Amino acid sequence: MNPVAPTSVEIENPRETFKEFLASKGLRVTNQRTAIFDAAFKIEDHFTAEDLLDHARALDDSVSRATVYRSLPLLTESGLIREVDVGHDNKYYLASHRAKTFQAQVICEDCSHIFEVDAPFMEWYGKTVCDKLDMTPESQRLQVSAHCSNFTKTGSCERGGKTVATA
Amino acid sequence: MNPVAPTSVEIENPRETFKEFLASKGLRVTNQRTAIFDAAFKIEDHFTAEDLLDHARALDDSVSRATVYRSLPLLTESGLIREVDVGHDNKYYLASHRAKTFQAQVICEDCSHIFEVDAPFMEWYGKTVCDKLDMTPESQRLQVSAHCSNFTKTGSCERGGKTVATA
DNA sequence: ATTGATGCAAACTGTTTGCACAGCT
DNA sequence: AGCTGTGCAAACAGTTTGCATCAAT
């Protein structure tokens, strides 16, 4: 559909990839880490640390909050989970296979829903601006806060559970 | 220089404007509120709540942390101060007369310095994307995290105190 | 004189950390 | 056995709030 859409990195065996990542850093593959990873990879939406704790506990009830917080940096470092900083109260995360490389977020002010939309030009923009400042771009993010016209009318902006919109 | 640069709203008498804002909401003009506003308007850089407390106390040492936090929403509501959410640990603010309407931020990962740069296309982008989702854009922000090549070489990326760069 | 605004300190939220114990390898 | 990873609870940072007092209108 979109001829220049950024490609999402599709990983064959993500869990194995995670284990390899741990091994490569000399870290152990524990039940908790596996449960946390499995949970994170399975959640279809953007999630918070607390959400992740809930889901991970459903898989292994020995998982503690501390371990979730200690694992999150590992997950993001491995590239399998990405941090989506909306600037709101707490941080959000999203499994990488649900997001493409350069995407912007549209945050619904009414229901807090986060839509991921393609924004391939972001890379170019970051480079252009950084060149002028003699800097090297590391990452960029583009976020639009918006109101759902559906919500304003009907008082609800549920979109049938569709979370990752490719507008 | 820039033919389509967004214009910064220049206010003749900002302190008076703030007083009028307070009056219009039936709020009292207190010494503390005035001190906090004066401090905020005078700070040349992006500032945190704590920075503002320091500066406000220099003008009126009776100002408390609680009042600063209680005043910040007033300042942003009045439009005289704007919130610049960098997603980092704490929130940053900036006097509106130091920022233009559509600007992006380049955040130096090395010294945490925030550069404001023109990004007039943001408005267009927000509208375009929101149309597709049947939403109404409220605000948009574009942020680039970057490394300062100067810092990497010399271990310092002070740019002569220049904070608001118009790249 | 009213009634809103303030300072203080305690509460709160999200996250991090010290410590003793559990469990990989 | 040795040492990493864990759960627990306490610590932490930034922000919010309840309450008695203070001061703008």
mmCIF file of C-alpha atoms (C1' of nucleotides) in Angstrom:
data_model
loop_
_atom_site.group_PDB
_atom_site.id
_atom_site.type_symbol
_atom_site.label_atom_id
_atom_site.label_comp_id
_atom_site.label_asym_id
_atom_site.label_seq_id
_atom_site.Cartn_x
_atom_site.Cartn_y
_atom_site.Cartn_z
ATOM 1 C CA MET A 1 0.000 0.000 0.000
ATOM 2 C CA ASN A 2 2.541 2.503 1.092
ATOM 3 C CA PRO A 3 5.489 2.338 -1.318
ATOM 4 C CA VAL A 4 8.043 3.836 1.046
ATOM 5 C CA ALA A 5 6.727 2.485 4.329
ATOM 6 C CA PRO A 6 9.456 1.673 6.831
ATOM 7 C CA THR A 7 9.701 -2.033 7.424
ATOM 8 C CA SER A 8 9.040 -3.614 10.761
ATOM 9 C CA VAL A 9 11.730 -6.053 11.722
ATOM 10 C CA GLU A 10 10.057 -9.438 11.762
ATOM 11 C CA ILE A 11 11.898 -11.889 13.958
ATOM 12 C CA GLU A 12 11.513 -15.636 13.401
ATOM 13 C CA ASN A 13 12.026 -16.853 16.906
ATOM 14 C CA PRO A 14 11.918 -13.917 19.277
ATOM 15 C CA ARG A 15 12.204 -15.881 22.474
ATOM 16 C CA GLU A 16 15.327 -17.577 21.180
ATOM 17 C CA THR A 17 16.693 -14.202 20.140
ATOM 18 C CA PHE A 18 16.170 -12.950 23.659
ATOM 19 C CA LYS A 19 17.943 -15.928 25.139
ATOM 20 C CA GLU A 20 20.849 -15.368 22.808
ATOM 21 C CA PHE A 21 20.933 -11.749 23.839
ATOM 22 C CA LEU A 22 21.127 -12.739 27.496
ATOM 23 C CA ALA A 23 23.823 -15.288 26.781
ATOM 24 C CA SER A 24 25.832 -12.761 24.786
ATOM 25 C CA LYS A 25 25.893 -10.511 27.815
ATOM 26 C CA GLY A 26 26.783 -13.348 30.164
ATOM 27 C CA LEU A 27 23.377 -13.148 31.843
ATOM 28 C CA ARG A 28 21.321 -16.066 32.990
ATOM 29 C CA VAL A 29 18.101 -17.254 31.434
ATOM 30 C CA THR A 30 15.721 -17.430 34.370
ATOM 31 C CA ASN A 31 12.078 -18.354 34.537
ATOM 32 C CA GLN A 32 11.166 -14.827 35.548
ATOM 33 C CA ARG A 33 13.032 -13.230 32.686
ATOM 34 C CA THR A 34 11.435 -15.604 30.240
ATOM 35 C CA ALA A 35 7.971 -14.981 31.657
ATOM 36 C CA ILE A 36 8.466 -11.224 31.523
ATOM 37 C CA PHE A 37 9.694 -11.418 27.973
ATOM 38 C CA ASP A 38 6.883 -13.706 26.845
ATOM 39 C CA ALA A 39 4.347 -11.415 28.450
ATOM 40 C CA ALA A 40 5.827 -8.306 26.880
ATOM 41 C CA PHE A 41 5.884 -9.894 23.469
ATOM 42 C CA LYS A 42 2.323 -11.065 23.753
ATOM 43 C CA ILE A 43 0.697 -7.821 24.868
ATOM 44 C CA GLU A 44 -0.918 -6.324 21.807
ATOM 45 C CA ASP A 45 -1.012 -2.790 23.024
ATOM 46 C CA HIS A 46 1.299 -0.249 24.533
ATOM 47 C CA PHE A 47 1.879 -1.211 28.126
ATOM 48 C CA THR A 48 3.270 0.191 31.343
ATOM 49 C CA ALA A 49 5.605 -1.521 33.807
ATOM 50 C CA GLU A 50 2.593 -2.306 35.951
ATOM 51 C CA ASP A 51 0.711 -3.843 33.024
ATOM 52 C CA LEU A 52 3.719 -5.975 32.299
ATOM 53 C CA LEU A 53 3.891 -7.128 35.907
ATOM 54 C CA ASP A 54 0.283 -8.281 35.730
ATOM 55 C CA HIS A 55 0.757 -10.180 32.490
ATOM 56 C CA ALA A 56 4.031 -11.724 33.575
ATOM 57 C CA ARG A 57 2.510 -12.880 36.843
ATOM 58 C CA ALA A 58 -0.218 -14.630 34.890
ATOM 59 C CA LEU A 59 2.561 -16.732 33.377
ATOM 60 C CA ASP A 60 4.697 -17.079 36.493
ATOM 61 C CA ASP A 61 3.282 -15.793 39.751
ATOM 62 C CA SER A 62 6.705 -15.552 41.338
ATOM 63 C CA VAL A 63 7.571 -12.505 39.250
ATOM 64 C CA SER A 64 8.062 -9.427 41.365
ATOM 65 C CA ARG A 65 7.769 -5.779 40.530
ATOM 66 C CA ALA A 66 11.482 -5.276 41.089
ATOM 67 C CA THR A 67 12.373 -7.884 38.536
ATOM 68 C CA VAL A 68 10.094 -6.315 35.984
ATOM 69 C CA TYR A 69 11.824 -2.989 36.465
ATOM 70 C CA ARG A 70 15.202 -4.666 36.323
ATOM 71 C CA SER A 71 14.273 -6.509 33.134
ATOM 72 C CA LEU A 72 12.853 -3.618 31.170
ATOM 73 C CA PRO A 73 16.269 -2.126 30.328
ATOM 74 C CA LEU A 74 17.334 -5.563 29.137
ATOM 75 C CA LEU A 75 14.314 -5.863 26.894
ATOM 76 C CA THR A 76 14.845 -2.473 25.343
ATOM 77 C CA GLU A 77 18.578 -3.038 24.987
ATOM 78 C CA SER A 78 17.892 -6.239 23.126
ATOM 79 C CA GLY A 79 15.789 -4.255 20.701
ATOM 80 C CA LEU A 80 12.825 -6.600 21.125
ATOM 81 C CA ILE A 81 10.830 -4.064 23.079
ATOM 82 C CA ARG A 82 10.844 -0.380 22.501
ATOM 83 C CA GLU A 83 10.185 2.475 24.831
ATOM 84 C CA VAL A 84 7.457 4.833 23.705
ATOM 85 C CA ASP A 85 7.777 7.951 25.776
ATOM 86 C CA VAL A 86 4.535 9.839 25.596
ATOM 87 C CA GLY A 87 5.581 12.286 28.253
ATOM 88 C CA HIS A 88 2.513 11.415 30.264
ATOM 89 C CA ASP A 89 2.757 10.214 33.829
ATOM 90 C CA ASN A 90 4.436 6.889 33.293
ATOM 91 C CA LYS A 91 6.441 5.282 30.562
ATOM 92 C CA TYR A 92 4.967 3.063 27.897
ATOM 93 C CA TYR A 93 6.494 0.169 26.065
ATOM 94 C CA LEU A 94 5.618 -1.744 22.933
ATOM 95 C CA ALA A 95 6.883 -4.991 21.453
ATOM 96 C CA SER A 96 9.082 -4.072 18.509
ATOM 97 C CA HIS A 97 7.285 -6.347 16.067
ATOM 98 C CA ARG A 98 4.236 -4.154 16.496
ATOM 99 C CA ALA A 99 6.040 -0.965 15.579
ATOM 100 C CA LYS A 100 7.907 0.089 12.526
ATOM 101 C CA THR A 101 11.179 1.917 12.482
ATOM 102 C CA PHE A 102 9.968 5.459 12.041
ATOM 103 C CA GLN A 103 6.574 5.984 13.478
ATOM 104 C CA ALA A 104 4.841 8.853 15.139
ATOM 105 C CA GLN A 105 2.269 8.567 17.883
ATOM 106 C CA VAL A 106 -1.145 10.113 18.002
ATOM 107 C CA ILE A 107 -2.356 10.221 21.568
ATOM 108 C CA CYS A 108 -6.074 10.526 22.172
ATOM 109 C CA GLU A 109 -6.628 13.046 24.960
ATOM 110 C CA ASP A 110 -10.002 11.485 25.656
ATOM 111 C CA CYS A 111 -9.215 7.822 26.108
ATOM 112 C CA SER A 112 -5.391 7.956 26.239
ATOM 113 C CA HIS A 113 -5.204 5.565 23.359
ATOM 114 C CA ILE A 114 -1.942 5.614 21.440
ATOM 115 C CA PHE A 115 -1.971 5.202 17.671
ATOM 116 C CA GLU A 116 1.230 4.403 15.811
ATOM 117 C CA VAL A 117 1.448 5.971 12.399
ATOM 118 C CA ASP A 118 4.163 5.907 9.763
ATOM 119 C CA ALA A 119 6.399 8.936 9.601
ATOM 120 C CA PRO A 120 9.322 7.959 7.388
ATOM 121 C CA PHE A 121 10.496 11.544 6.958
ATOM 122 C CA MET A 122 11.453 11.726 10.629
ATOM 123 C CA GLU A 123 14.840 10.278 9.917
ATOM 124 C CA TRP A 124 15.561 12.847 7.260
ATOM 125 C CA TYR A 125 14.337 15.603 9.518
ATOM 126 C CA GLY A 126 16.505 14.558 12.438
ATOM 127 C CA LYS A 127 19.567 14.470 10.236
ATOM 128 C CA THR A 128 18.848 17.832 8.653
ATOM 129 C CA VAL A 129 18.374 19.632 11.924
ATOM 130 C CA CYS A 130 21.305 17.940 13.624
ATOM 131 C CA ASP A 131 23.619 18.842 10.767
ATOM 132 C CA LYS A 132 22.923 22.495 11.393
ATOM 133 C CA LEU A 133 23.802 22.105 15.056
ATOM 134 C CA ASP A 134 26.832 19.921 14.385
ATOM 135 C CA MET A 135 25.278 16.997 16.188
ATOM 136 C CA THR A 136 24.592 13.348 15.493
ATOM 137 C CA PRO A 137 20.971 12.241 15.754
ATOM 138 C CA GLU A 138 20.341 9.332 18.056
ATOM 139 C CA SER A 139 16.587 9.017 17.937
ATOM 140 C CA GLN A 140 13.580 11.159 17.208
ATOM 141 C CA ARG A 141 9.989 11.178 18.134
ATOM 142 C CA LEU A 142 6.964 12.907 16.832
ATOM 143 C CA GLN A 143 3.778 13.018 18.814
ATOM 144 C CA VAL A 144 0.412 14.563 18.195
ATOM 145 C CA SER A 145 -2.055 15.016 21.006
ATOM 146 C CA ALA A 146 -5.555 15.031 19.641
ATOM 147 C CA HIS A 147 -9.203 14.755 20.441
ATOM 148 C CA CYS A 148 -11.343 12.018 19.046
ATOM 149 C CA SER A 149 -14.304 13.511 17.256
ATOM 150 C CA ASN A 150 -16.141 10.268 17.818
ATOM 151 C CA PHE A 151 -15.675 10.678 21.551
ATOM 152 C CA THR A 152 -16.944 14.226 21.521
ATOM 153 C CA LYS A 153 -20.123 13.034 19.842
ATOM 154 C CA THR A 154 -20.850 9.668 21.416
ATOM 155 C CA GLY A 155 -18.783 9.704 24.583
ATOM 156 C CA SER A 156 -16.771 6.724 23.442
ATOM 157 C CA CYS A 157 -13.792 6.325 21.183
ATOM 158 C CA GLU A 158 -13.205 2.627 21.287
ATOM 159 C CA ARG A 159 -12.139 1.578 17.815
ATOM 160 C CA GLY A 160 -12.830 -2.106 18.047
ATOM 161 C CA GLY A 161 -9.632 -2.799 19.915
ATOM 162 C CA LYS A 162 -7.549 -1.679 16.962
ATOM 163 C CA THR A 163 -4.404 -0.306 18.481
ATOM 164 C CA VAL A 164 -1.774 -0.077 15.804
ATOM 165 C CA ALA A 165 -3.240 1.999 13.042
ATOM 166 C CA THR A 166 -1.215 2.454 9.898
ATOM 167 C CA ALA A 167 -2.599 5.717 8.677
ATOM 168 C CA MET B 1 15.910 34.970 7.229
ATOM 169 C CA ASN B 2 13.289 32.309 7.277
ATOM 170 C CA PRO B 3 10.391 33.395 5.080
ATOM 171 C CA VAL B 4 7.806 31.119 6.693
ATOM 172 C CA ALA B 5 9.089 31.149 10.260
ATOM 173 C CA PRO B 6 6.343 30.863 12.845
ATOM 174 C CA THR B 7 6.044 34.045 14.818
ATOM 175 C CA SER B 8 6.615 34.238 18.537
ATOM 176 C CA VAL B 9 3.842 36.095 20.286
ATOM 177 C CA GLU B 10 5.424 39.250 21.682
ATOM 178 C CA ILE B 11 3.493 40.617 24.629
ATOM 179 C CA GLU B 12 3.773 44.288 25.604
ATOM 180 C CA ASN B 13 3.256 44.018 29.320
ATOM 181 C CA PRO B 14 3.381 40.387 30.346
ATOM 182 C CA ARG B 15 3.041 40.954 34.068
ATOM 183 C CA GLU B 16 -0.112 42.969 33.492
ATOM 184 C CA THR B 17 -1.400 40.256 31.185
ATOM 185 C CA PHE B 18 -0.864 37.718 33.935
ATOM 186 C CA LYS B 19 -2.722 39.857 36.447
ATOM 187 C CA GLU B 20 -5.600 40.205 34.039
ATOM 188 C CA PHE B 21 -5.615 36.482 33.546
ATOM 189 C CA LEU B 22 -5.855 35.943 37.296
ATOM 190 C CA ALA B 23 -8.615 38.515 37.608
ATOM 191 C CA SER B 24 -10.545 36.940 34.754
ATOM 192 C CA LYS B 25 -10.586 33.670 36.664
ATOM 193 C CA GLY B 26 -11.528 35.335 39.925
ATOM 194 C CA LEU B 27 -8.142 34.562 41.425
ATOM 195 C CA ARG B 28 -6.153 36.824 43.699
ATOM 196 C CA VAL B 29 -2.970 38.599 42.785
ATOM 197 C CA THR B 30 -0.595 37.652 45.554
ATOM 198 C CA ASN B 31 3.038 38.549 46.122
ATOM 199 C CA GLN B 32 4.031 34.930 45.672
ATOM 200 C CA ARG B 33 2.218 34.526 42.383
ATOM 201 C CA THR B 34 3.756 37.695 41.084
ATOM 202 C CA ALA B 35 7.229 36.643 42.187
ATOM 203 C CA ILE B 36 6.829 33.235 40.587
ATOM 204 C CA PHE B 37 5.606 34.755 37.373
ATOM 205 C CA ASP B 38 8.376 37.357 37.264
ATOM 206 C CA ALA B 39 10.971 34.658 37.885
ATOM 207 C CA ALA B 40 9.569 32.385 35.195
ATOM 208 C CA PHE B 41 9.479 35.167 32.681
ATOM 209 C CA LYS B 42 13.035 36.202 33.452
ATOM 210 C CA ILE B 43 14.713 32.793 33.212
ATOM 211 C CA GLU B 44 16.409 32.644 29.834
ATOM 212 C CA ASP B 45 16.544 28.898 29.569
ATOM 213 C CA HIS B 46 14.289 25.925 29.960
ATOM 214 C CA PHE B 47 13.644 25.418 33.639
ATOM 215 C CA THR B 48 12.254 22.856 36.040
ATOM 216 C CA ALA B 49 9.875 23.422 38.935
ATOM 217 C CA GLU B 50 12.856 23.378 41.266
ATOM 218 C CA ASP B 51 14.724 25.971 39.187
ATOM 219 C CA LEU B 52 11.678 28.160 39.311
ATOM 220 C CA LEU B 53 11.456 27.817 43.080
ATOM 221 C CA ASP B 54 15.054 29.026 43.418
ATOM 222 C CA HIS B 55 14.543 32.000 41.171
ATOM 223 C CA ALA B 56 11.230 32.941 42.716
ATOM 224 C CA ARG B 57 12.704 32.787 46.197
ATOM 225 C CA ALA B 58 15.403 35.201 45.121
ATOM 226 C CA LEU B 59 12.605 37.686 44.504
ATOM 227 C CA ASP B 60 10.449 36.754 47.487
ATOM 228 C CA ASP B 61 11.862 34.342 50.010
ATOM 229 C CA SER B 62 8.429 33.446 51.338
ATOM 230 C CA VAL B 63 7.648 31.428 48.199
ATOM 231 C CA SER B 64 7.212 27.748 48.938
ATOM 232 C CA ARG B 65 7.587 24.709 46.754
ATOM 233 C CA ALA B 66 3.881 23.961 47.036
ATOM 234 C CA THR B 67 2.931 27.364 45.696
ATOM 235 C CA VAL B 68 5.275 26.959 42.759
ATOM 236 C CA TYR B 69 3.602 23.673 41.872
ATOM 237 C CA ARG B 70 0.193 25.224 42.369
ATOM 238 C CA SER B 71 1.104 28.156 40.144
ATOM 239 C CA LEU B 72 2.599 26.296 37.229
ATOM 240 C CA PRO B 73 -0.762 25.170 35.810
ATOM 241 C CA LEU B 74 -1.904 28.795 36.035
ATOM 242 C CA LEU B 75 1.140 29.994 34.135
ATOM 243 C CA THR B 76 0.691 27.480 31.362
ATOM 244 C CA GLU B 77 -3.051 28.076 31.213
ATOM 245 C CA SER B 78 -2.428 31.759 30.765
ATOM 246 C CA GLY B 79 -0.247 30.912 27.804
ATOM 247 C CA LEU B 80 2.656 32.950 29.149
ATOM 248 C CA ILE B 81 4.687 29.894 29.995
ATOM 249 C CA ARG B 82 4.748 26.716 28.002
ATOM 250 C CA GLU B 83 5.459 23.187 29.037
ATOM 251 C CA VAL B 84 8.227 21.482 27.122
ATOM 252 C CA ASP B 85 7.940 17.803 27.807
ATOM 253 C CA VAL B 86 11.221 16.189 26.957
ATOM 254 C CA GLY B 87 10.202 12.877 28.418
ATOM 255 C CA HIS B 88 13.238 12.946 30.646
ATOM 256 C CA ASP B 89 12.936 12.665 34.409
ATOM 257 C CA ASN B 90 11.207 15.918 35.195
ATOM 258 C CA LYS B 91 9.195 18.434 33.261
ATOM 259 C CA TYR B 92 10.656 21.536 31.710
ATOM 260 C CA TYR B 93 9.083 24.894 31.133
ATOM 261 C CA LEU B 94 9.948 27.880 29.017
ATOM 262 C CA ALA B 95 8.641 31.424 28.895
ATOM 263 C CA SER B 96 6.482 31.688 25.812
ATOM 264 C CA HIS B 97 8.268 34.752 24.459
ATOM 265 C CA ARG B 98 11.380 32.610 24.071
ATOM 266 C CA ALA B 99 9.666 30.005 21.937
ATOM 267 C CA LYS B 100 7.899 30.157 18.660
ATOM 268 C CA THR B 101 4.645 28.459 17.849
ATOM 269 C CA PHE B 102 5.918 25.417 16.034
ATOM 270 C CA GLN B 103 9.301 24.371 17.226
ATOM 271 C CA ALA B 104 11.021 21.076 17.698
ATOM 272 C CA GLN B 105 13.550 20.306 20.401
ATOM 273 C CA VAL B 106 16.968 18.852 19.952
ATOM 274 C CA ILE B 107 18.133 17.393 23.223
ATOM 275 C CA CYS B 108 21.853 16.888 23.705
ATOM 276 C CA GLU B 109 22.409 13.502 25.299
ATOM 277 C CA ASP B 110 25.761 14.679 26.588
ATOM 278 C CA CYS B 111 24.925 17.894 28.400
ATOM 279 C CA SER B 112 21.110 17.682 28.435
ATOM 280 C CA HIS B 113 20.923 21.013 26.722
ATOM 281 C CA ILE B 114 17.671 21.685 24.876
ATOM 282 C CA PHE B 115 17.754 23.538 21.577
ATOM 283 C CA GLU B 116 14.583 24.958 20.113
ATOM 284 C CA VAL B 117 14.450 24.806 16.330
ATOM 285 C CA ASP B 118 11.790 25.871 13.883
ATOM 286 C CA ALA B 119 9.592 23.120 12.526
ATOM 287 C CA PRO B 120 6.698 24.888 10.807
ATOM 288 C CA PHE B 121 5.579 21.752 9.008
ATOM 289 C CA MET B 122 4.502 20.194 12.317
ATOM 290 C CA GLU B 123 1.146 21.908 12.124
ATOM 291 C CA TRP B 124 0.499 20.527 8.678
ATOM 292 C CA TYR B 125 1.617 17.099 9.754
ATOM 293 C CA GLY B 126 -0.657 17.018 12.788
ATOM 294 C CA LYS B 127 -3.643 17.999 10.702
ATOM 295 C CA THR B 128 -2.920 15.489 7.964
ATOM 296 C CA VAL B 129 -2.506 12.554 10.292
ATOM 297 C CA CYS B 130 -5.458 13.471 12.450
ATOM 298 C CA ASP B 131 -7.727 13.764 9.438
ATOM 299 C CA LYS B 132 -7.044 10.153 8.615
ATOM 300 C CA LEU B 133 -7.947 9.091 12.138
ATOM 301 C CA ASP B 134 -10.961 11.389 12.348
ATOM 302 C CA MET B 135 -9.438 13.363 15.160
ATOM 303 C CA THR B 136 -8.733 16.985 15.940
ATOM 304 C CA PRO B 137 -5.101 17.867 16.638
ATOM 305 C CA GLU B 138 -4.496 19.644 19.916
ATOM 306 C CA SER B 139 -0.731 19.958 19.952
ATOM 307 C CA GLN B 140 2.277 18.261 18.473
ATOM 308 C CA ARG B 141 5.860 17.850 19.395
ATOM 309 C CA LEU B 142 8.931 16.681 17.633
ATOM 310 C CA GLN B 143 12.052 15.849 19.531
ATOM 311 C CA VAL B 144 15.437 14.679 18.401
ATOM 312 C CA SER B 145 17.878 13.172 20.853
ATOM 313 C CA ALA B 146 21.404 13.717 19.615
ATOM 314 C CA HIS B 147 25.041 13.656 20.515
ATOM 315 C CA CYS B 148 27.155 16.736 20.302
ATOM 316 C CA SER B 149 30.149 16.067 18.098
ATOM 317 C CA ASN B 150 31.944 18.852 19.897
ATOM 318 C CA PHE B 151 31.453 17.046 23.190
ATOM 319 C CA THR B 152 32.738 13.801 21.814
ATOM 320 C CA LYS B 153 35.932 15.534 20.737
ATOM 321 C CA THR B 154 36.619 18.036 23.495
ATOM 322 C CA GLY B 155 34.544 16.780 26.388
ATOM 323 C CA SER B 156 32.496 19.949 26.455
ATOM 324 C CA CYS B 157 29.542 21.184 24.467
ATOM 325 C CA GLU B 158 28.911 24.568 25.944
ATOM 326 C CA ARG B 159 27.876 26.837 23.140
ATOM 327 C CA GLY B 160 28.559 30.155 24.748
ATOM 328 C CA GLY B 161 25.349 30.067 26.731
ATOM 329 C CA LYS B 162 23.285 30.156 23.591
ATOM 330 C CA THR B 163 20.141 28.299 24.441
ATOM 331 C CA VAL B 164 17.534 29.091 21.870
ATOM 332 C CA ALA B 165 19.071 28.232 18.548
ATOM 333 C CA THR B 166 17.110 29.016 15.439
ATOM 334 C CA ALA B 167 18.476 26.454 13.078
ATOM 335 C "C1'" DA C 1 -14.820 40.236 57.671
ATOM 336 C "C1'" DT C 2 -14.675 36.915 54.283
ATOM 337 C "C1'" DT C 3 -12.820 33.589 51.840
ATOM 338 C "C1'" DG C 4 -9.168 32.303 48.881
ATOM 339 C "C1'" DA C 5 -4.014 31.488 49.113
ATOM 340 C "C1'" DT C 6 -0.127 29.974 51.604
ATOM 341 C "C1'" DG C 7 3.532 27.139 54.150
ATOM 342 C "C1'" DC C 8 4.425 23.108 56.247
ATOM 343 C "C1'" DA C 9 4.764 18.408 56.434
ATOM 344 C "C1'" DA C 10 2.789 14.247 55.325
ATOM 345 C "C1'" DA C 11 1.035 11.476 51.507
ATOM 346 C "C1'" DC C 12 1.440 9.654 47.056
ATOM 347 C "C1'" DT C 13 3.191 7.529 42.506
ATOM 348 C "C1'" DG C 14 6.424 5.474 39.809
ATOM 349 C "C1'" DT C 15 10.861 3.707 40.066
ATOM 350 C "C1'" DT C 16 15.314 2.191 42.218
ATOM 351 C "C1'" DT C 17 18.132 -0.138 45.579
ATOM 352 C "C1'" DG C 18 20.222 -2.869 49.791
ATOM 353 C "C1'" DC C 19 20.041 -7.103 51.636
ATOM 354 C "C1'" DA C 20 19.533 -11.898 52.707
ATOM 355 C "C1'" DC C 21 18.096 -15.895 50.421
ATOM 356 C "C1'" DA C 22 17.169 -18.885 46.351
ATOM 357 C "C1'" DG C 23 18.639 -21.289 42.358
ATOM 358 C "C1'" DC C 24 21.566 -21.625 37.890
ATOM 359 C "C1'" DT C 25 25.774 -23.642 36.011
ATOM 360 C "C1'" DA D 1 30.541 -24.140 45.664
ATOM 361 C "C1'" DG D 2 30.204 -19.941 43.837
ATOM 362 C "C1'" DC D 3 27.989 -16.216 42.305
ATOM 363 C "C1'" DT D 4 24.077 -14.215 39.726
ATOM 364 C "C1'" DG D 5 19.245 -13.192 40.139
ATOM 365 C "C1'" DT D 6 15.404 -12.693 43.066
ATOM 366 C "C1'" DG D 7 11.673 -10.957 46.388
ATOM 367 C "C1'" DC D 8 10.846 -8.006 49.882
ATOM 368 C "C1'" DA D 9 10.613 -3.740 51.879
ATOM 369 C "C1'" DA D 10 12.683 0.485 52.486
ATOM 370 C "C1'" DA D 11 14.443 4.478 49.968
ATOM 371 C "C1'" DC D 12 13.994 7.768 46.561
ATOM 372 C "C1'" DA D 13 12.486 11.926 43.439
ATOM 373 C "C1'" DG D 14 9.107 14.660 41.860
ATOM 374 C "C1'" DT D 15 4.702 16.151 42.709
ATOM 375 C "C1'" DT D 16 0.216 16.628 45.233
ATOM 376 C "C1'" DT D 17 -2.658 17.460 49.204
ATOM 377 C "C1'" DG D 18 -4.868 18.307 54.117
ATOM 378 C "C1'" DC D 19 -4.891 21.544 57.422
ATOM 379 C "C1'" DA D 20 -4.213 25.507 60.286
ATOM 380 C "C1'" DT D 21 -2.859 30.115 59.464
ATOM 381 C "C1'" DC D 22 -2.394 34.314 56.703
ATOM 382 C "C1'" DA D 23 -3.644 38.079 53.822
ATOM 383 C "C1'" DA D 24 -6.134 40.189 49.397
ATOM 384 C "C1'" DT D 25 -10.378 41.901 48.395
#
